[in-house]
Coordinates of C-alpha atoms in Angstrom, one line a residue:
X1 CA -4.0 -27.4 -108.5
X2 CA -5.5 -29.2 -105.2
X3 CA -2.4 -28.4 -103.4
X4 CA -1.9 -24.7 -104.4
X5 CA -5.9 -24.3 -103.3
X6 CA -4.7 -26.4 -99.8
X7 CA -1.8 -24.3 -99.7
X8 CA -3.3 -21.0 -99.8
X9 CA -6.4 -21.8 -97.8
X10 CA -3.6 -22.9 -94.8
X11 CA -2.1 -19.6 -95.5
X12 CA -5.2 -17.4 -95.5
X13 CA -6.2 -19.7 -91.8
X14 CA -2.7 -18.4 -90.4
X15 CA -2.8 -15.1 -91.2
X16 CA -6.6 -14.7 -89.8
X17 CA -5.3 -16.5 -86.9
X18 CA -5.4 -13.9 -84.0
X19 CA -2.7 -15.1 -81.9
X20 CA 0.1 -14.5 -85.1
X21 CA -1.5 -10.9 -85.7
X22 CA -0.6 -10.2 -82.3
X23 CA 2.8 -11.6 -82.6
X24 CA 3.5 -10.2 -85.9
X25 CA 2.7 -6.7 -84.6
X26 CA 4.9 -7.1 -81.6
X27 CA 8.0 -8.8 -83.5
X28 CA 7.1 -5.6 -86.2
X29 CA 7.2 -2.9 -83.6
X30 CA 10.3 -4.0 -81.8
X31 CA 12.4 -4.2 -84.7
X32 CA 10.7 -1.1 -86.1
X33 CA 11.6 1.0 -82.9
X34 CA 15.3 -0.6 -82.8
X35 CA 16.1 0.2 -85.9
X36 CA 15.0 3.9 -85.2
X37 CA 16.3 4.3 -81.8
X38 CA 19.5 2.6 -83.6
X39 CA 20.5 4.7 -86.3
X40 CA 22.2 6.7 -83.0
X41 CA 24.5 4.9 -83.0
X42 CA 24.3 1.9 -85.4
X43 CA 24.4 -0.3 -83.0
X44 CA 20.9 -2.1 -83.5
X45 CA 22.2 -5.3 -81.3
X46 CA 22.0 -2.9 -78.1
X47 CA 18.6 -1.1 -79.0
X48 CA 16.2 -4.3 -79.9
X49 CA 17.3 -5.5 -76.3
X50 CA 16.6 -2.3 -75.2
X51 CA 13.4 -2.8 -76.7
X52 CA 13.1 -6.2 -75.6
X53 CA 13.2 -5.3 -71.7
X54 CA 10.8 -2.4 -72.7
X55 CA 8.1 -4.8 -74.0
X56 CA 6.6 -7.1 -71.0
X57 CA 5.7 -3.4 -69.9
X58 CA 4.1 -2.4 -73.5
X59 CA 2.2 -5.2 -74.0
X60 CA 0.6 -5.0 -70.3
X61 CA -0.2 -1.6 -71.3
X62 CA -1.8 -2.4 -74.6
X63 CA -3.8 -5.5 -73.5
X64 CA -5.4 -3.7 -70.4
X65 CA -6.6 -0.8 -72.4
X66 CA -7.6 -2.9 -75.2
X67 CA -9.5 -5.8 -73.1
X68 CA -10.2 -4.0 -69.6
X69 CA -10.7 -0.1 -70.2
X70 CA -12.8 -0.8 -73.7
X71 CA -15.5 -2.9 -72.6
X72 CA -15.8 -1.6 -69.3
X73 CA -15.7 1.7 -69.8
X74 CA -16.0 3.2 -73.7
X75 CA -18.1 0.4 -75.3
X76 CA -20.1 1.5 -72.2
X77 CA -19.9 4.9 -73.2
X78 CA -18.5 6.0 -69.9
X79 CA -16.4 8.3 -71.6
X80 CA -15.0 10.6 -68.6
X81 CA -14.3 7.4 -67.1
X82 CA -12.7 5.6 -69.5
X83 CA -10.0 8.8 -70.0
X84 CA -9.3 8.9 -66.7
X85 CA -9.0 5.3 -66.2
X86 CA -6.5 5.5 -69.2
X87 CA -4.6 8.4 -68.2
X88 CA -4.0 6.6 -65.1
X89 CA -2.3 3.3 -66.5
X90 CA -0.6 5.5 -69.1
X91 CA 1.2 7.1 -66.0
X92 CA 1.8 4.2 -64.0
X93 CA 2.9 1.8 -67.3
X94 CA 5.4 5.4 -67.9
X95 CA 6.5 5.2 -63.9
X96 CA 7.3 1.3 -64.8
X97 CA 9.4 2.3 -67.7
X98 CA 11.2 4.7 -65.2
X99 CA 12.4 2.2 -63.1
X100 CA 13.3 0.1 -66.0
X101 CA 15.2 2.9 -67.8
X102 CA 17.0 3.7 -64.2
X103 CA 18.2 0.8 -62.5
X104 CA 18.6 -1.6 -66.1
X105 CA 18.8 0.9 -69.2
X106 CA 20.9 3.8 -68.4
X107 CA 23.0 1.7 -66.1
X108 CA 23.8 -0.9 -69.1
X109 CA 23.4 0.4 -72.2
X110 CA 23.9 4.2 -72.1
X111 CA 26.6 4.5 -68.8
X112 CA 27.4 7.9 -70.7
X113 CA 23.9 9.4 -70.0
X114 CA 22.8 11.2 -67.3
X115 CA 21.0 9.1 -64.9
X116 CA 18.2 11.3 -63.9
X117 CA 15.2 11.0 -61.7
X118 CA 12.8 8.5 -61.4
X119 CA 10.0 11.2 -61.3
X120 CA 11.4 13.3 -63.3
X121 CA 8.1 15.1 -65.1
X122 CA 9.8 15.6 -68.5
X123 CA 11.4 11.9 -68.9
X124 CA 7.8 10.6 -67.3
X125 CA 6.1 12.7 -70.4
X126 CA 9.1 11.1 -72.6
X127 CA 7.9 8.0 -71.8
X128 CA 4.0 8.5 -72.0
X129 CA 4.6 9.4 -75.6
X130 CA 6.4 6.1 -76.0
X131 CA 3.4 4.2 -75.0
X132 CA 0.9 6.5 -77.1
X133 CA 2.7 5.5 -80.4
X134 CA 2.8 1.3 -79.2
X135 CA -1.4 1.9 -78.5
X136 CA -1.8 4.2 -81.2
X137 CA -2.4 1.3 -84.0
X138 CA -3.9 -1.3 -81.6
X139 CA -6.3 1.3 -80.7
X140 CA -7.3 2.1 -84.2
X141 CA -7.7 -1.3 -85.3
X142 CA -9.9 -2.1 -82.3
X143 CA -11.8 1.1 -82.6
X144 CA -12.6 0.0 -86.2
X145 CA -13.3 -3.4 -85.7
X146 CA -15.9 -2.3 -82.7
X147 CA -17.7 0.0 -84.9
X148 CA -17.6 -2.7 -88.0
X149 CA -19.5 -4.7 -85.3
X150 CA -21.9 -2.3 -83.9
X151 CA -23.0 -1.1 -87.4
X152 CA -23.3 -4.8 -88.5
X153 CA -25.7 -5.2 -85.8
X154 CA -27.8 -2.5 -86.1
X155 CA -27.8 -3.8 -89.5
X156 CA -29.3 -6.5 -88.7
X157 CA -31.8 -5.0 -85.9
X158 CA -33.3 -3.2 -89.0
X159 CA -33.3 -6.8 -91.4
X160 CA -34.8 -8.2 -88.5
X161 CA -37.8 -5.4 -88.2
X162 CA -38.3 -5.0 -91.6
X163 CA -38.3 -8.8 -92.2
X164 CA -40.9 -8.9 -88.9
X165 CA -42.9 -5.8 -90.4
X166 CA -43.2 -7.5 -93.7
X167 CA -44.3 -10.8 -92.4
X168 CA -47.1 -8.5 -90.4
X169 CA -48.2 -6.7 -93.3
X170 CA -48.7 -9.6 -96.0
X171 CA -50.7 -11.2 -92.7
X172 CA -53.3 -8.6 -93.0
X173 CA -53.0 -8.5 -96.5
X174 CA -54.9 -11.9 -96.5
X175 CA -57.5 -11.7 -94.1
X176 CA -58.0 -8.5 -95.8
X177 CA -58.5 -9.8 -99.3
X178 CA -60.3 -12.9 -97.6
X179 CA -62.7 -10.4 -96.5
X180 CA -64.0 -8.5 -99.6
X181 CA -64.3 -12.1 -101.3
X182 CA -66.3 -13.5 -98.6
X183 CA -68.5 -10.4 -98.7
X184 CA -69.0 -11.7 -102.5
X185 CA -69.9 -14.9 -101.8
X186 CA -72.6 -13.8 -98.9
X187 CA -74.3 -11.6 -101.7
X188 CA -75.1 -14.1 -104.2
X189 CA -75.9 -17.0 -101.6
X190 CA -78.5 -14.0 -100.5
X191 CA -79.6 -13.7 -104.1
X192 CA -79.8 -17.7 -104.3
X193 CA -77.6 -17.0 -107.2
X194 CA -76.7 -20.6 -109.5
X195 CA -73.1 -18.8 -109.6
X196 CA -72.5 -19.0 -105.7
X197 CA -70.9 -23.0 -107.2
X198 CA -68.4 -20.9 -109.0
X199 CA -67.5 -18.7 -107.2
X200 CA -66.6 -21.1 -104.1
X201 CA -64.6 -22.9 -106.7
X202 CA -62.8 -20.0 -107.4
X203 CA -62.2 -18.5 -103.8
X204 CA -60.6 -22.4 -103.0
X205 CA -58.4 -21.8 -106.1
X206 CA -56.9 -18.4 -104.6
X207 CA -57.0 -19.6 -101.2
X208 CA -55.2 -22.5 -102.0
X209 CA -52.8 -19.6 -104.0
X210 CA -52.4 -17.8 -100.6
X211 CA -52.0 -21.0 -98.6
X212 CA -49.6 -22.9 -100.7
X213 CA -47.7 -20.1 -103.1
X214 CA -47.5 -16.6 -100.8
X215 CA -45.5 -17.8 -98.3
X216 CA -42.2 -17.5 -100.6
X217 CA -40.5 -14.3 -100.5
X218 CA -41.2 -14.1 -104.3
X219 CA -43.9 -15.9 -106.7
X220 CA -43.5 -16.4 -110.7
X221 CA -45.2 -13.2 -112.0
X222 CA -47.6 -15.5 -114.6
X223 CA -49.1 -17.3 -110.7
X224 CA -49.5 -13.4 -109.4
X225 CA -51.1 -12.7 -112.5
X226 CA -53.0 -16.0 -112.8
X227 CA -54.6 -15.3 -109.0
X228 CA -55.6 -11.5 -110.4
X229 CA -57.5 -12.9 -113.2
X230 CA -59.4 -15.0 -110.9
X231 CA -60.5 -12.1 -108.7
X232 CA -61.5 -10.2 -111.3
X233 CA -63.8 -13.3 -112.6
X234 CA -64.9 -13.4 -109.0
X235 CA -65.7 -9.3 -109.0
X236 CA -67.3 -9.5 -112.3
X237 CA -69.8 -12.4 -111.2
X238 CA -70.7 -10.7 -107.9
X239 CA -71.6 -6.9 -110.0
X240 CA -72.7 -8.3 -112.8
X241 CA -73.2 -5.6 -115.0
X242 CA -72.5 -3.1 -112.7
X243 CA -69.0 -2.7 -113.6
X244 CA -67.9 -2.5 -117.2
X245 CA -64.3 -4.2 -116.6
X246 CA -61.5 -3.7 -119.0
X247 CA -58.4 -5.9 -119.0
X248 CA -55.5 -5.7 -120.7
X249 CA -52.3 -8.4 -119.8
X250 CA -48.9 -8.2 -122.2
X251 CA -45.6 -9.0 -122.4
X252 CA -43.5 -11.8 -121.0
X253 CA -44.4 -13.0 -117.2
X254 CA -42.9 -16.4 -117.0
X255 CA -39.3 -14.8 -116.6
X256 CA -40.0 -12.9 -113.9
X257 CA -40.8 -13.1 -109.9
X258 CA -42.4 -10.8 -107.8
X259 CA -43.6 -10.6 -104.5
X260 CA -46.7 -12.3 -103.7
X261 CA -50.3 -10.4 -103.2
X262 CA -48.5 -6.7 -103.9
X263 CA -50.4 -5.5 -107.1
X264 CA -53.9 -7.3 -106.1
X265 CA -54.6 -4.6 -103.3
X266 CA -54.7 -1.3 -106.3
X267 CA -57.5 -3.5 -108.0
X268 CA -59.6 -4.1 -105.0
X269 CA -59.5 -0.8 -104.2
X270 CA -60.3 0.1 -107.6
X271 CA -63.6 -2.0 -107.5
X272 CA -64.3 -0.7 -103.9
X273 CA -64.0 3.0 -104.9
X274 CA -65.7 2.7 -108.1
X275 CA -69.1 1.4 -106.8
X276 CA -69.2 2.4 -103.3
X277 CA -72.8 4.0 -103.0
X278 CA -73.3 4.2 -106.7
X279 CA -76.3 2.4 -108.3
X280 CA -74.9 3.1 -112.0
X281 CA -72.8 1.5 -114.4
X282 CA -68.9 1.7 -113.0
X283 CA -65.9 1.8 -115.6
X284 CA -62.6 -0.3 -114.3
X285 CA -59.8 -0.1 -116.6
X286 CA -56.5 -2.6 -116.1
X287 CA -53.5 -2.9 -117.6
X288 CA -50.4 -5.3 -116.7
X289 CA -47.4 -5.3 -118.4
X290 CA -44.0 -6.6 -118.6
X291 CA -40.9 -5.5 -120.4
X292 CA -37.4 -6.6 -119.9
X293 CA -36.9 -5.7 -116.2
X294 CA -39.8 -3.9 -115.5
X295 CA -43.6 -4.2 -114.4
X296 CA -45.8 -1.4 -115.3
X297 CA -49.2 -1.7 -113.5
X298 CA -52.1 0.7 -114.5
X299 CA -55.7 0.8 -113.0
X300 CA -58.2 3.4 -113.2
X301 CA -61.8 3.8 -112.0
X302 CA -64.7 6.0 -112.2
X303 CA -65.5 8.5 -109.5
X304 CA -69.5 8.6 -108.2
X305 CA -70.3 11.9 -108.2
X306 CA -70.8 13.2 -105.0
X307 CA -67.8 10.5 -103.5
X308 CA -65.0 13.7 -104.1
X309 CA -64.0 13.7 -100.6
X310 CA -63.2 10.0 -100.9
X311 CA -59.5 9.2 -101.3
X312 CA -57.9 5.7 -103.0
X313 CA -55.2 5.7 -100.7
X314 CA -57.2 5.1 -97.8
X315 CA -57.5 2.0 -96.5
X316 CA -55.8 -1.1 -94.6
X317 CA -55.0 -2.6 -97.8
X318 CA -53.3 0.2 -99.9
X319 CA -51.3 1.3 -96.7
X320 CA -50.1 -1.7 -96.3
X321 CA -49.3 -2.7 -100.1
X322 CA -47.3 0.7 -100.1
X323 CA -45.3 0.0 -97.1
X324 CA -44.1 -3.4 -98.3
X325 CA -43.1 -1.7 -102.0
X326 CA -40.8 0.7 -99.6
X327 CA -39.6 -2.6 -97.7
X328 CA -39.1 -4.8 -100.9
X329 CA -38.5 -2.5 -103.7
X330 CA -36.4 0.5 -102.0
X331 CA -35.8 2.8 -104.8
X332 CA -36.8 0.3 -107.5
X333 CA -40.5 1.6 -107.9
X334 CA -42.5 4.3 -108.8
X335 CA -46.2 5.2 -107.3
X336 CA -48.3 7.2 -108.4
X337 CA -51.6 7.7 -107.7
X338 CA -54.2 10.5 -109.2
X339 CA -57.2 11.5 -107.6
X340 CA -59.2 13.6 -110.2
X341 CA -62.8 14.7 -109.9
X342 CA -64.3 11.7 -111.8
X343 CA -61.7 8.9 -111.9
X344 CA -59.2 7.9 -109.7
X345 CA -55.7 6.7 -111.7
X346 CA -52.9 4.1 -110.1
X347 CA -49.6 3.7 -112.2
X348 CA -47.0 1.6 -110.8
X349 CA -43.6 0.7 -111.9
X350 CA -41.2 -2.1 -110.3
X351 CA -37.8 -2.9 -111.1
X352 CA -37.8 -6.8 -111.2
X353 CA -35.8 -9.9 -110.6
X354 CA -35.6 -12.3 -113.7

């Protein structure tokens, strides 16, 4: 078994070797064209050294378009300059032939032909349309691979911004949440609250969370969900009875990952919106939940009256969160966000990884 696997990892190194693609094509072509040109006459000895003396003048042709006029002029997209460049060496490789096919060819292969002009238009045409049918498949190939190449790049111009945009939004994603939790913390030291302990035990469990755990690509959805709850402890301890919270976590979340800080930027803005210049009682409603390969998150708010105008999908936060679901989860999610007189109403839906 070893030796077959050596065997056909030799073979598979040969044939991606360039130098015997190249001399596979040419050893192809000549006895292709011999054969064809021989049929005349069946005598196939006579037309592959035809084709022989033919080929220093081929391959000259081939290589100079494919090395010289490509990357100088069409990968440049000098177009005009390129065809002109190549209708040029298509002539002078055709005048070659010419002298070849006058003074060697005719002369000592085909005595019973008519030795015609060097510069004769049609026999120089002949010839031209010799040389499109050699470059006609090195051309294509090259063609092909260039483009394979340029689109792989661009390829990976847009990985590389997305992967840079991404890195720049989950950045402000924790200042961001930093912020509003520091805010917290500033209000009960003001109110010389006994739970100010509590809460600074809790903010150096999520920032330890952020430090240590976001930096992945993706977390275990029970950590994610684990950090949420301690927010919400934090929220509840810094409005009190302010906000009647509701929460609501089911299904299994220790077979699945998801990406790190991307759900906690809804419920902040839920809390943000729902007692923003209102002295009442606010109503927070959350449910997480996953099912086979899918999270469903829900979170709706009250409205103030009198805050219509304000809109949940505002914000540096909830721009940002929604930008990084079209980065990470392209076509595997579903937003959507109601903004009705009193409440305000978030339901998302991810496709996830097990």
């Amino acid at each position: 078994m070893q030796i077959v696997k050596t065997n056909k990892g030799l073979m598979a190194r040969i044939l991606n070797n360039r130098v015997v693609q190249h001399l596979t094509y040419w050893v192809v072509f000549t006895i292709f064209f011999a054969f064809a040109w021989g049929t005349y006459d069946n005598n196939f000895t006579k037309t592959i050294l035809v084709e022989l003396i033919n080929l220093p003048a081929k391959i000259l042709l081939v290589y100079t378009v494919l090395y010289f006029l490509f990357p100088r002029y069409l990968y440049k997209g000098k177009i005009w300059k390129f065809i002109i460049s190549f209708l040029i060496i298509v002539f002078i490789a055709s005048f070659i032939q010419r002298i070849t096919d006058y003074f060697i060819i005719v002369e000592n292969f085909f005595p019973m032909w008519e030795n015609v002009s060097i510069l004769s238009i049609s026999q120089l045409v002949r010839a031209a349309v010799n040389f499109g049918a050699v470059l006609a498949i090195p051309m294509t190939v090259k063609l092909m691979e260039y483009l394979a190449k340029v689109k792989q790049n661009e390829q990976s111009l847009i990985n590389d911004k997305l992967e840079a945009e991404l890195i720049f939004l989950k950045n402000q994603v924790h200042p961001h949440f930093l912020f509003n939790t520091l805010n917290s913390l500033y209000s009960l030291i003001l109110k010389k609250s006994d739970q100010s302990l509590e809460v600074v035990l809790k903010l150096s469990g999520l920032l330890r969370y952020m430090l240590y755990e976001t930096n992945a690509p993706e977390v275990s959805l029970e950590k994610e969900l684990e950090s949420i709850k301690n927010y919400l402890e934090l929220e509840q301890i810094r409005y009190g009875k302010r906000v009647e919270l509701s929460f609501n976590a089911w299904g299994d979340f220790n077979s699945h990952r998801i990406a790190p800080m991307l759900l906690l930027p809804f419920i902040e803005n839920s809390f943000k919106h729902s007692t923003k210049g209102f002295s009442g009682i606010a109503m927070i409603a959350i449910e997480i939940g996953a099912k086979e390969d899918e999270l469903i998150l829900k979170v709706e708010n009250s409205k103030p009256s009198g805050n219509e105008k304000s809109s949940l999908a505002s914000g540096i936060g909830l721009q940002n969160v929604k930008r990084r679901l079209d980065i990470l989860y392209p076509n595997q999610h579903q937003l959507k966000i109601e903004d009705e007189k009193e409440s305000f109403l978030v339901i998302l839906k991810i496709k996830l990884k097990n």
